Short mmCIF file of C-alpha atoms in Angstrom, two decimals:
data_model
loop_
_atom_site.label_atom_id
_atom_site.label_comp_id
_atom_site.label_asym_id
_atom_site.label_seq_id
_atom_site.Cartn_x
_atom_site.Cartn_y
_atom_site.Cartn_z
CA MET A 1 26.88 -30.42 64.63
CA PRO A 2 24.53 -27.41 65.09
CA THR A 3 20.83 -28.16 65.18
CA LYS A 4 18.27 -26.63 62.79
CA THR A 5 17.16 -24.17 65.48
CA GLN A 6 20.75 -23.11 66.08
CA LYS A 7 21.26 -22.52 62.31
CA ILE A 8 18.19 -20.30 62.16
CA ASP A 9 19.40 -18.41 65.23
CA GLN A 10 22.82 -17.89 63.63
CA LYS A 11 21.25 -16.54 60.44
CA LEU A 12 19.01 -14.13 62.36
CA ARG A 13 21.96 -12.90 64.41
CA ALA A 14 23.99 -12.33 61.24
CA PHE A 15 21.10 -10.43 59.63
CA PHE A 16 20.61 -8.13 62.62
CA ASP A 17 24.35 -7.53 62.94
CA GLN A 18 24.50 -6.36 59.29
CA HIS A 19 21.35 -4.25 59.42
CA LYS A 20 21.36 -2.65 62.89
CA PHE A 21 19.34 0.45 62.00
CA LEU A 22 16.77 -1.60 60.13
CA SER A 23 16.58 -3.98 63.11
CA PHE A 24 15.87 -1.02 65.39
CA LEU A 25 13.01 0.12 63.15
CA ILE A 26 11.56 -3.38 63.05
CA LEU A 27 11.71 -3.53 66.88
CA ILE A 28 9.88 -0.16 67.19
CA ALA A 29 7.25 -1.35 64.71
CA LEU A 30 6.70 -4.59 66.68
CA ILE A 31 6.32 -2.66 69.99
CA LEU A 32 3.79 -0.30 68.37
CA CYS A 33 1.81 -3.28 67.02
CA VAL A 34 1.64 -4.85 70.46
CA LEU A 35 0.53 -1.56 72.04
CA LEU A 36 -2.09 -1.02 69.34
CA LEU A 37 -3.47 -4.49 69.96
CA ILE A 38 -3.68 -3.93 73.77
CA TRP A 39 -5.20 -0.47 73.47
CA THR A 40 -7.74 -1.67 70.88
CA ILE A 41 -8.93 -4.50 73.13
CA TRP A 42 -8.80 -2.40 76.35
CA PRO A 43 -9.19 1.26 75.29
CA GLY A 44 -9.21 2.45 78.90
CA THR A 45 -5.60 1.37 79.44
CA ALA A 46 -4.24 3.80 76.83
CA PRO A 47 -2.72 7.03 78.16
CA ALA A 48 -4.42 10.31 77.20
CA TRP A 49 -1.47 11.48 75.05
CA SER A 50 -1.78 8.39 72.82
CA GLY A 51 -5.07 9.62 71.33
CA PHE A 52 -6.70 6.22 71.92
CA GLN A 53 -10.16 7.14 72.99
CA GLU A 54 -13.55 5.44 72.92
CA GLY A 55 -15.05 5.28 69.41
CA LYS A 56 -11.70 5.01 67.59
CA THR A 57 -11.45 2.17 65.07
CA LEU A 58 -8.59 -0.17 64.40
CA TRP A 59 -8.10 1.47 60.99
CA ASP A 60 -7.52 4.80 62.77
CA TRP A 61 -4.81 3.26 64.89
CA LEU A 62 -3.17 1.49 61.95
CA GLY A 63 -2.57 4.93 60.43
CA LEU A 64 -0.03 5.50 63.17
CA LEU A 65 2.11 2.69 61.74
CA LEU A 66 2.13 4.10 58.19
CA LEU A 67 5.06 6.43 58.60
CA PRO A 68 7.49 4.01 60.35
CA LEU A 69 6.55 1.17 58.01
CA THR A 70 7.07 3.38 54.92
CA ALA A 71 10.44 4.50 56.27
CA ALA A 72 11.41 0.92 57.06
CA CYS A 73 10.48 -0.26 53.54
CA GLY A 74 12.38 2.62 51.90
CA ILE A 75 15.48 1.93 53.94
CA TRP A 76 15.23 -1.78 53.23
CA TRP A 77 14.93 -1.13 49.44
CA TYR A 78 17.88 1.27 49.47
CA SER A 79 19.93 -1.28 51.40
CA TYR A 80 18.91 -4.06 49.02
CA THR A 81 19.77 -2.14 45.85
CA ALA A 82 23.06 -1.00 47.34
CA ARG A 83 23.95 -4.61 48.18
CA GLN A 84 22.97 -5.73 44.65
CA ALA A 85 25.08 -3.01 43.07
CA GLN A 86 28.01 -3.94 45.31
CA ARG A 87 27.60 -7.61 44.45
CA GLU A 88 27.40 -6.77 40.73
CA SER A 89 30.52 -4.63 41.01
CA ILE A 90 32.36 -7.49 42.73
CA LEU A 91 31.25 -9.91 40.03
CA GLN A 92 32.36 -7.54 37.27
CA ARG A 93 35.77 -7.16 38.84
CA GLN A 94 36.05 -10.91 39.26
CA SER A 95 34.98 -11.51 35.63
CA GLU A 96 37.45 -8.93 34.38
CA ALA A 97 40.21 -10.49 36.43
CA ALA A 98 39.31 -13.96 35.14
CA LEU A 99 39.30 -12.71 31.56
CA ASN A 100 42.67 -11.05 31.97
CA ALA A 101 44.08 -14.23 33.54
CA TYR A 102 42.70 -16.30 30.65
CA THR A 103 44.16 -13.94 28.07
CA LEU A 104 47.55 -14.09 29.80
CA GLN A 105 47.40 -17.90 30.01
CA MET A 106 46.50 -18.25 26.29
CA THR A 107 49.25 -15.81 25.35
CA GLU A 108 51.77 -17.95 27.24
CA LEU A 109 50.45 -21.10 25.51
CA ILE A 110 50.85 -19.44 22.14
CA PHE A 111 54.34 -18.06 22.61
CA ASP A 112 55.88 -20.34 25.23
CA LYS A 113 54.18 -23.63 24.36
CA ASP A 114 54.00 -23.09 20.59
CA LEU A 115 50.20 -23.64 20.55
CA LEU A 116 49.84 -22.49 16.92
CA ASN A 117 52.11 -25.26 15.69
CA SER A 118 50.86 -28.00 17.97
CA ASP A 119 49.28 -31.27 16.85
CA GLU A 120 45.64 -32.15 17.43
CA ARG A 121 46.30 -34.42 20.41
CA ASP A 122 49.01 -32.35 22.05
CA GLU A 123 48.53 -31.51 25.72
CA VAL A 124 48.76 -27.79 25.03
CA ARG A 125 45.64 -27.96 22.85
CA ILE A 126 43.74 -29.88 25.51
CA VAL A 127 44.67 -27.26 28.14
CA ALA A 128 43.69 -24.43 25.81
CA ARG A 129 40.27 -25.95 25.04
CA ALA A 130 39.57 -26.69 28.72
CA SER A 131 40.51 -23.16 29.74
CA THR A 132 38.33 -21.70 26.99
CA ALA A 133 35.36 -23.83 27.93
CA ALA A 134 35.69 -22.81 31.58
CA ILE A 135 35.99 -19.09 30.88
CA LEU A 136 33.02 -19.09 28.49
CA ARG A 137 30.77 -20.69 31.10
CA SER A 138 31.48 -17.89 33.57
CA MET A 139 31.42 -14.90 31.24
CA ASP A 140 28.54 -12.56 30.37
CA ALA A 141 27.45 -11.78 26.79
CA VAL A 142 29.91 -8.95 26.18
CA ARG A 143 32.97 -10.81 27.57
CA LYS A 144 32.09 -13.94 25.57
CA GLY A 145 32.36 -11.72 22.54
CA HIS A 146 35.79 -10.55 23.76
CA VAL A 147 36.93 -14.17 24.09
CA ILE A 148 35.87 -15.11 20.53
CA ARG A 149 37.45 -12.02 19.02
CA PHE A 150 40.67 -12.72 20.94
CA LEU A 151 40.73 -16.31 19.64
CA TYR A 152 40.09 -15.15 16.10
CA GLU A 153 42.72 -12.44 16.17
CA SER A 154 45.21 -14.92 17.64
CA GLY A 155 44.68 -17.24 14.68
CA LEU A 156 43.27 -20.07 16.81
CA VAL A 157 39.89 -20.47 15.08
CA LYS A 158 40.72 -20.28 11.39
CA ALA A 159 38.42 -22.21 9.03
CA HIS A 160 39.77 -25.50 7.65
CA THR A 161 42.76 -25.47 10.06
CA PRO A 162 41.40 -24.50 13.50
CA ILE A 163 43.77 -24.93 16.45
CA LEU A 164 40.97 -24.66 18.96
CA ASP A 165 37.84 -26.79 18.56
CA LEU A 166 34.73 -24.86 19.64
CA ASN A 167 32.36 -27.78 19.20
CA ARG A 168 29.66 -27.70 21.92
CA LEU A 169 31.31 -24.77 23.71
CA ASP A 170 28.88 -22.33 25.31
CA LEU A 171 28.54 -19.11 23.34
CA THR A 172 24.92 -18.58 24.30
CA ALA A 173 23.83 -14.93 23.99
CA ALA A 174 27.36 -13.81 23.11
CA ASP A 175 27.54 -10.25 21.83
CA LEU A 176 29.37 -10.34 18.51
CA HIS A 177 27.60 -7.51 16.69
CA ASN A 178 29.78 -5.74 14.10
CA SER A 179 32.48 -8.39 14.65
CA TYR A 180 34.91 -9.27 11.84
CA LEU A 181 35.17 -13.08 11.79
CA VAL A 182 35.86 -13.81 8.10
CA ASN A 183 37.05 -17.33 7.36
CA ALA A 184 36.65 -18.37 11.02
CA SER A 185 35.73 -21.78 12.42
CA LEU A 186 32.75 -21.83 14.82
CA GLN A 187 31.67 -25.35 13.87
CA GLY A 188 29.30 -27.02 16.33
CA ALA A 189 29.30 -24.17 18.88
CA GLU A 190 26.23 -23.44 21.02
CA MET A 191 25.30 -19.96 19.77
CA ASP A 192 21.60 -19.69 20.58
CA PHE A 193 20.44 -16.10 21.22
CA VAL A 194 23.80 -14.81 20.01
CA ASN A 195 23.91 -11.20 18.67
CA LEU A 196 25.52 -11.18 15.20
CA GLN A 197 23.96 -8.01 13.86
CA GLN A 198 26.05 -6.55 11.00
CA ALA A 199 28.82 -9.11 11.75
CA ASP A 200 31.01 -10.24 8.87
CA LEU A 201 31.13 -14.06 8.83
CA SER A 202 31.97 -14.55 5.16
CA ALA A 203 33.36 -18.00 4.39
CA THR A 204 33.06 -18.91 8.09
CA ASP A 205 32.51 -22.54 9.06
CA LEU A 206 29.26 -22.74 11.02
CA ARG A 207 28.37 -26.37 10.24
CA ALA A 208 26.08 -28.03 12.78
CA THR A 209 26.10 -24.84 14.86
CA ASN A 210 23.17 -24.02 17.09
CA LEU A 211 21.99 -20.56 16.02
CA GLN A 212 18.45 -20.82 17.39
CA ASN A 213 16.88 -17.43 18.08
CA ALA A 214 20.08 -15.69 16.97
CA ASP A 215 20.02 -12.12 15.73
CA LEU A 216 21.63 -12.11 12.28
CA ARG A 217 20.04 -8.98 10.91
CA GLY A 218 22.31 -7.48 8.27
CA ALA A 219 25.02 -10.09 8.89
CA LYS A 220 27.37 -10.94 6.03
CA LEU A 221 27.64 -14.70 5.42
CA HIS A 222 28.92 -14.79 1.83
CA GLY A 223 30.00 -18.34 1.06
CA ALA A 224 29.59 -19.47 4.66
CA TYR A 225 29.41 -23.16 5.49
CA LEU A 226 26.06 -23.74 7.18
CA ARG A 227 25.34 -27.41 6.56
CA ASN A 228 23.01 -28.88 9.24
CA THR A 229 23.00 -25.53 11.07
CA ASP A 230 19.93 -24.87 13.24
CA PHE A 231 18.51 -21.37 12.62
CA GLN A 232 15.13 -22.07 14.15
CA GLY A 233 13.55 -18.83 15.39
CA ALA A 234 16.47 -16.71 14.18
CA ASN A 235 16.08 -13.25 12.60
CA CYS A 236 18.05 -13.07 9.35
CA SER A 237 16.35 -10.01 7.87
CA LYS A 238 18.57 -8.36 5.23
CA ALA A 239 21.31 -10.92 5.88
CA GLU A 240 23.73 -11.54 2.98
CA LEU A 241 23.97 -15.27 2.34
CA THR A 242 25.07 -15.30 -1.31
CA SER A 243 26.65 -18.62 -2.33
CA ALA A 244 26.27 -19.91 1.23
CA ILE A 245 26.14 -23.69 1.64
CA MET A 246 23.04 -24.40 3.71
CA THR A 247 22.23 -27.99 2.82
CA ARG A 248 19.93 -29.67 5.37
CA ALA A 249 19.87 -26.51 7.45
CA ASN A 250 16.90 -26.01 9.78
CA LEU A 251 15.36 -22.65 8.84
CA SER A 252 11.84 -23.35 10.02
CA GLY A 253 10.13 -20.16 11.19
CA VAL A 254 13.19 -18.06 10.36
CA VAL A 255 12.72 -14.43 9.29
CA LEU A 256 14.61 -13.90 6.03
CA VAL A 257 12.78 -10.82 4.83
CA ASN A 258 14.79 -9.08 2.10
CA ALA A 259 17.69 -11.44 2.71
CA ASP A 260 20.16 -12.05 -0.15
CA LEU A 261 20.39 -15.79 -0.89
CA GLN A 262 21.49 -15.59 -4.51
CA ASP A 263 23.25 -18.79 -5.67
CA ALA A 264 22.93 -20.26 -2.18
CA ASN A 265 22.70 -24.04 -1.84
CA LEU A 266 19.60 -24.93 0.20
CA THR A 267 19.26 -28.54 -0.92
CA ASN A 268 16.97 -30.46 1.45
CA ALA A 269 16.79 -27.48 3.82
CA ASN A 270 13.76 -27.08 6.09
CA LEU A 271 12.12 -23.68 5.49
CA THR A 272 8.69 -24.52 6.95
CA LYS A 273 6.79 -21.28 7.71
CA ALA A 274 9.90 -19.23 6.99
CA ASP A 275 9.34 -15.60 5.94
CA LEU A 276 11.24 -14.98 2.68
CA SER A 277 9.20 -12.00 1.55
CA GLY A 278 11.28 -9.86 -0.77
CA ALA A 279 14.24 -12.28 -0.51
CA LYS A 280 16.70 -12.65 -3.38
CA LEU A 281 17.02 -16.30 -4.34
CA LYS A 282 18.12 -15.91 -7.94
CA GLY A 283 20.00 -19.02 -9.05
CA ALA A 284 19.59 -20.64 -5.63
CA LYS A 285 19.51 -24.42 -5.38
CA LEU A 286 16.45 -25.59 -3.42
CA THR A 287 16.23 -29.16 -4.63
CA GLY A 288 14.14 -31.20 -2.22
CA ALA A 289 13.70 -28.24 0.15
CA ILE A 290 10.61 -28.09 2.40
CA LEU A 291 8.76 -24.77 2.24
CA HIS A 292 5.43 -25.67 3.82
CA GLU A 293 3.36 -22.49 4.29
CA ALA A 294 6.46 -20.35 3.64
CA LEU A 295 5.98 -16.67 2.75
CA LEU A 296 7.69 -15.84 -0.55
CA ILE A 297 5.69 -12.71 -1.37
CA GLY A 298 7.61 -10.70 -3.96
CA ALA A 299 10.67 -12.98 -3.64
CA ASP A 300 13.06 -13.33 -6.60
CA LEU A 301 13.44 -17.04 -7.47
CA SER A 302 14.40 -16.53 -11.09
CA MET A 303 16.64 -19.29 -12.48
CA ALA A 304 16.39 -21.12 -9.12
CA ASN A 305 16.29 -24.90 -9.03
CA LEU A 306 13.24 -26.06 -7.06
CA THR A 307 13.10 -29.60 -8.38
CA GLN A 308 11.05 -31.86 -6.04
CA CYS A 309 10.59 -28.94 -3.67
CA ASP A 310 7.56 -28.98 -1.35
CA LEU A 311 5.76 -25.66 -1.46
CA THR A 312 2.44 -26.89 -0.08
CA GLY A 313 0.41 -23.94 1.19
CA ALA A 314 3.20 -21.45 0.36
CA ASP A 315 2.40 -17.87 -0.61
CA LEU A 316 4.20 -16.91 -3.84
CA SER A 317 2.14 -13.85 -4.61
CA GLN A 318 4.02 -11.47 -6.94
CA ALA A 319 7.09 -13.74 -6.81
CA HIS A 320 9.53 -13.77 -9.72
CA MET A 321 10.08 -17.34 -10.95
CA GLU A 322 11.36 -16.61 -14.47
CA GLY A 323 13.35 -19.53 -15.83
CA ALA A 324 13.06 -21.48 -12.57
CA LYS A 325 13.10 -25.29 -12.55
CA LEU A 326 9.93 -26.56 -10.89
CA SER A 327 9.79 -30.14 -12.02
CA ARG A 328 7.78 -32.40 -9.71
CA VAL A 329 7.19 -29.59 -7.25
CA LYS A 330 4.30 -29.79 -4.80
CA LEU A 331 2.23 -26.62 -4.86
CA SER A 332 -1.15 -27.75 -3.56
CA ARG A 333 -3.01 -24.97 -1.69
CA ALA A 334 -0.27 -22.53 -2.70
CA THR A 335 -1.01 -18.95 -3.73
CA LEU A 336 0.55 -17.83 -7.03
CA LYS A 337 -1.48 -14.69 -7.57
CA GLY A 338 0.42 -12.25 -9.75
CA ALA A 339 3.55 -14.44 -9.73
CA SER A 340 5.73 -14.56 -12.87
CA PHE A 341 6.74 -17.98 -14.18
CA ASN A 342 7.86 -16.85 -17.63
CA GLY A 343 10.11 -19.51 -19.16
CA ALA A 344 9.91 -21.71 -16.07
CA VAL A 345 10.20 -25.49 -16.41
CA MET A 346 7.18 -26.91 -14.62
CA ASN A 347 6.64 -30.30 -16.28
CA GLU A 348 4.82 -32.89 -14.14
CA ILE A 349 4.09 -30.25 -11.53
CA ASP A 350 1.02 -30.56 -9.26
CA LEU A 351 -0.94 -27.33 -9.02
CA THR A 352 -4.24 -28.83 -7.94
CA GLY A 353 -6.58 -26.17 -6.59
CA VAL A 354 -3.85 -23.48 -6.66
CA ASP A 355 -4.76 -19.81 -6.92
CA ALA A 356 -2.79 -18.60 -9.95
CA ARG A 357 -4.91 -15.61 -10.87
CA GLU A 358 -3.02 -12.99 -12.91
CA ALA A 359 0.07 -15.21 -12.90
CA HIS A 360 2.60 -14.81 -15.73
CA LEU A 361 3.53 -18.11 -17.37
CA ILE A 362 4.84 -16.96 -20.73
CA GLN A 363 6.78 -19.83 -22.42
CA ALA A 364 6.44 -21.86 -19.24
CA ASN A 365 6.83 -25.62 -19.64
CA LEU A 366 3.86 -27.33 -17.95
CA ARG A 367 3.89 -30.53 -19.98
CA GLY A 368 2.01 -33.28 -18.19
CA ALA A 369 1.23 -31.03 -15.22
CA THR A 370 -1.69 -31.68 -12.90
CA LEU A 371 -3.75 -28.50 -12.95
CA GLN A 372 -7.14 -29.70 -11.80
CA GLN A 373 -9.35 -26.94 -10.41
CA THR A 374 -6.45 -24.49 -10.72
CA ASN A 375 -7.56 -20.87 -11.05
CA PHE A 376 -5.75 -19.21 -13.96
CA SER A 377 -8.19 -16.31 -14.31
CA ASN A 378 -6.55 -13.38 -16.14
CA ALA A 379 -3.28 -15.34 -16.23
CA ILE A 380 -0.86 -14.91 -19.14
CA LEU A 381 0.16 -18.23 -20.68
CA ARG A 382 1.36 -17.06 -24.06
CA ASP A 383 3.53 -19.64 -25.84
CA ALA A 384 3.29 -21.93 -22.78
CA ILE A 385 3.67 -25.70 -23.20
CA LEU A 386 0.74 -27.54 -21.67
CA GLY A 387 0.74 -30.70 -23.73
CA ARG A 388 -0.97 -33.61 -21.97
CA ALA A 389 -1.64 -31.42 -18.92
CA ASN A 390 -4.68 -32.23 -16.79
CA LEU A 391 -6.82 -29.09 -16.61
CA THR A 392 -10.05 -30.73 -15.55
CA ASP A 393 -12.38 -28.16 -13.95
CA ALA A 394 -9.66 -25.52 -14.26
CA VAL A 395 -10.64 -21.86 -14.41
CA LEU A 396 -9.08 -19.98 -17.32
CA LYS A 397 -11.48 -17.07 -17.62
CA ASP A 398 -10.00 -14.11 -19.53
CA ALA A 399 -6.64 -15.95 -19.61
CA ASP A 400 -4.19 -15.30 -22.48
CA LEU A 401 -3.32 -18.69 -24.07
CA SER A 402 -2.33 -17.33 -27.46
CA ARG A 403 0.12 -19.62 -29.26
CA ALA A 404 0.12 -21.99 -26.29
CA ASN A 405 0.50 -25.73 -26.91
CA LEU A 406 -2.41 -27.64 -25.29
CA SER A 407 -2.21 -30.72 -27.51
CA VAL A 408 -3.85 -33.78 -25.97
CA ALA A 409 -4.58 -31.77 -22.84
CA ASN A 410 -7.54 -32.68 -20.64
CA LEU A 411 -9.80 -29.63 -20.36
CA ARG A 412 -13.04 -31.32 -19.46
CA ASN A 413 -15.49 -28.90 -17.81
CA ALA A 414 -12.86 -26.17 -17.83
CA GLU A 415 -13.97 -22.54 -17.70
CA LEU A 416 -12.42 -20.79 -20.70
CA ASN A 417 -14.97 -18.09 -21.36
CA ARG A 418 -13.48 -14.96 -22.92
CA ALA A 419 -10.05 -16.56 -23.01
CA ASN A 420 -7.60 -15.67 -25.75
CA LEU A 421 -6.88 -18.90 -27.72
CA GLU A 422 -5.59 -17.21 -30.85
CA ASP A 423 -3.25 -19.55 -32.76
CA CYS A 424 -3.44 -21.95 -29.81
CA GLY A 425 -2.57 -25.64 -30.44
CA LEU A 426 -5.41 -27.85 -29.15
CA SER A 427 -4.95 -30.92 -31.35
CA GLY A 428 -6.54 -33.96 -29.69
CA ALA A 429 -7.51 -31.95 -26.59
CA ASP A 430 -10.49 -33.14 -24.53
CA LEU A 431 -12.84 -30.17 -24.14
CA ARG A 432 -16.03 -32.02 -23.30
CA GLY A 433 -18.37 -29.83 -21.29
CA ALA A 434 -15.91 -26.94 -21.38
CA ASN A 435 -17.14 -23.35 -21.40
CA LEU A 436 -15.62 -21.62 -24.42
CA SER A 437 -18.19 -18.89 -24.80
CA GLY A 438 -16.84 -15.65 -26.13
CA VAL A 439 -13.30 -17.02 -26.64
CA ASN A 440 -10.99 -15.65 -29.29
CA ALA A 441 -9.81 -18.78 -31.10
CA GLN A 442 -8.81 -17.25 -34.40
CA GLY A 443 -6.43 -19.60 -36.18
CA ALA A 444 -6.54 -22.10 -33.32
CA VAL A 445 -5.72 -25.72 -34.12
CA LEU A 446 -8.48 -27.99 -32.78
CA ARG A 447 -7.72 -30.89 -35.11
CA GLY A 448 -9.20 -34.06 -33.63
CA ALA A 449 -10.31 -32.19 -30.52
CA ILE A 450 -13.25 -33.57 -28.54
CA LEU A 451 -15.77 -30.77 -28.01
CA GLY A 452 -18.84 -32.81 -27.18
CA GLY A 453 -21.26 -30.70 -25.13
CA ALA A 454 -18.88 -27.75 -25.08
CA ASP A 455 -20.23 -24.22 -25.10
CA LEU A 456 -18.81 -22.27 -28.06
CA GLY A 457 -21.50 -19.60 -28.03
CA ASN A 458 -20.27 -16.32 -29.59
CA ALA A 459 -16.79 -17.81 -29.95
CA ASP A 460 -14.49 -16.31 -32.59
CA LEU A 461 -13.26 -19.31 -34.62
CA LYS A 462 -12.14 -17.50 -37.77
CA MET A 463 -9.63 -19.60 -39.73
CA ALA A 464 -9.62 -22.23 -36.97
CA ASN A 465 -8.59 -25.78 -37.85
CA LEU A 466 -11.40 -28.12 -36.74
CA ARG A 467 -10.53 -31.14 -38.91
CA TRP A 468 -11.81 -34.40 -37.43
CA ALA A 469 -13.10 -32.44 -34.44
CA ASN A 470 -15.97 -34.00 -32.46
CA LEU A 471 -18.58 -31.27 -32.01
CA ARG A 472 -21.49 -33.44 -31.01
CA ALA A 473 -24.04 -31.49 -28.94
CA ALA A 474 -21.68 -28.51 -28.86
CA ASN A 475 -23.29 -25.06 -28.72
CA LEU A 476 -22.23 -23.03 -31.77
CA ARG A 477 -24.89 -20.35 -31.45
CA GLY A 478 -23.44 -17.01 -32.48
CA ALA A 479 -19.99 -18.56 -33.21
CA ASP A 480 -17.98 -17.04 -36.06
CA LEU A 481 -16.64 -19.89 -38.27
CA THR A 482 -15.48 -17.65 -41.11
CA GLY A 483 -12.74 -19.46 -43.03
CA ALA A 484 -12.68 -22.37 -40.58
CA ASP A 485 -11.67 -25.83 -41.72
CA LEU A 486 -14.32 -28.42 -40.70
CA THR A 487 -13.09 -31.27 -42.90
CA ASP A 488 -14.46 -34.55 -41.54
CA ALA A 489 -15.68 -32.80 -38.40
CA ASP A 490 -18.57 -34.42 -36.50
CA VAL A 491 -21.12 -31.58 -36.59
CA THR A 492 -24.74 -31.27 -37.75
CA GLN A 493 -26.25 -28.79 -40.19
CA GLU A 494 -28.49 -27.55 -37.37
CA GLN A 495 -25.42 -26.63 -35.32
CA LEU A 496 -23.81 -24.85 -38.26
CA ALA A 497 -27.03 -22.99 -39.00
CA SER A 498 -26.97 -21.47 -35.52
CA ALA A 499 -23.51 -20.02 -36.09
CA LYS A 500 -23.07 -16.35 -36.74
CA SER A 501 -21.03 -16.94 -39.89
CA THR A 502 -19.68 -19.85 -41.92
CA ALA A 503 -18.46 -17.79 -44.84
CA ARG A 504 -15.46 -19.30 -46.72
CA ALA A 505 -15.51 -22.26 -44.30
CA ILE A 506 -14.58 -25.76 -45.49
CA MET A 507 -17.52 -27.92 -44.54
CA PRO A 508 -17.51 -31.55 -43.43
CA ASP A 509 -18.38 -32.66 -47.00
CA VAL A 510 -15.24 -30.83 -48.18
CA GLN A 511 -17.37 -28.28 -50.03
CA ARG A 512 -16.65 -24.62 -49.36
CA HIS A 513 -19.68 -22.94 -47.82
CA VAL A 514 -20.85 -20.06 -50.02
CA ALA A 515 -23.41 -18.42 -47.78
CA GLN A 516 -24.21 -14.87 -48.76
CA GLN A 517 -22.12 -13.20 -46.12
CA PRO A 518 -19.51 -10.54 -46.66
CA ASP A 519 -15.87 -11.51 -46.64
CA LEU A 520 -13.87 -10.22 -43.73
CA PRO A 521 -10.77 -8.15 -44.28
CA ASN A 522 -7.26 -9.22 -43.34
CA LEU A 523 -7.95 -12.94 -43.95
CA THR A 524 -5.28 -14.43 -46.20
CA PRO A 525 -6.44 -17.33 -48.39
CA ASN A 526 -3.29 -19.32 -47.80
CA SER A 527 -4.13 -19.49 -44.07
CA VAL A 528 -7.24 -21.59 -44.74
CA GLY A 529 -6.81 -25.18 -43.74
CA ARG A 530 -3.39 -24.75 -42.11
CA GLU A 531 -2.40 -27.58 -39.85
CA THR A 532 -0.71 -25.82 -36.99
CA ALA A 533 -0.55 -22.44 -35.43
CA VAL A 534 2.46 -23.34 -33.31
CA VAL A 535 5.00 -26.10 -33.77
CA PRO A 536 4.10 -28.57 -31.03
CA PRO A 537 6.29 -31.51 -30.14
CA PRO A 538 5.90 -34.49 -32.52
CA ILE A 539 4.24 -36.72 -29.89
CA ASP A 540 1.52 -34.11 -29.32
CA GLU A 541 1.05 -32.95 -32.90
CA GLU A 542 0.65 -36.30 -34.56
CA THR A 543 -2.56 -37.25 -32.76
CA THR A 544 -4.93 -39.98 -33.98
CA PRO A 545 -8.27 -38.26 -34.77
CA ASP A 546 -11.24 -39.29 -32.68
CA SER A 547 -13.26 -41.65 -34.89
CA THR A 548 -16.45 -41.20 -32.91
#
């Protein structure tokens, strides 16, 4: 048994035998170093031709070593790179030989051992899988791609009836760009960092596959099976995932910019902080999906099902949500600026504190929604259903609520100044302390509404229905009550006197007010005293008037 010293000696001998010229240069450099040291300590010992004279510094003498040292380093680097290139060439030849041997072996198993018609537990399948696992472990990215394409073209990895099980096999960083793998089975494979750019994987089985950090830009995955697949950190920009089944998939942090996910099934998928800007999700199923802080700027989610989806902190600016189902969705801290929710079903939704400025919610169903402190400034809510919604402290400045149903809604302390409430249904609504200054409430139905302490200064209430309304301490200064119905309303003469006009109004004593004020054009007599401007649901319309 050689000692440690003997082993070191053997290694040094082997090194010097392989690098004789370099060894010679090293020896010369060592001799020069020794001479420099001696001549520096005892300058008088140096011969005259050496140039070592009194007054010379060590730095001067070190300059003599610069040329041989530079030459030695250059030669060493050339030798090193040459060895590396030689080693790489040997490895490439070995890999190519191993790949050829594997291909030959698999061909023999297919034709001689009838691999394609074998049963699941047959020895031939076990041998094929073992050989495939071994070759994949030793191959580089390009050759791993060759192996997968060979298996696919040989009919060994067809979806639904795969002959070869790739579960947990190492396909890390495999180069499969532009590959055609339609209806293949790659279920459970380890495919992190794989390159699938522009690859066609339509209807491919990728269930429970590890695709972390994979490059799927422009990949085609129409109808692919991706249940429980891990896409974390992957780039799926412009990927085509129409009708793909992605239930419980992990898509957290995934880039899906401009991806096509129309009619995809993303039930209970994790899309936390995913970037879906400009993505097409029309008709997609996102029931129970998690989209915490996801980016959905300009995304198309029309007709999508987002029931019980968690969109906390998500950015839906300019998103298209027409006809989407958003029942019991969490949208706290979300941004909805400029988003379109026309015709969306949003009953019982929680939009507390959400920024919904300039949002489009035409005919949206927000019945019973929690909208406290929500900012709907300049939003369009025409014909929207907001019955029994909680809009406490909500901001609806300059919003369009014409023909909207707000029956029995809670609008306490809401900011509605300059809002359009024309023909709006507000029967039984609680508007205590609300700011309604400058609103257009022509023909609005405020029957039984509670307006105690509300600011109706300069409001346009022509032909409004205020029967049984509670107007105690409300500010009516400058309000236009022309043709309004105030039958049994709780309002004082002082308040009415401060109004701009009460011409043709039906007063609380059921006597038409005949103040000397000119009639306004375009007011039809049969519109006076009408009960509703819209047809609200029975439970909201038939409201017991406030007796106080």
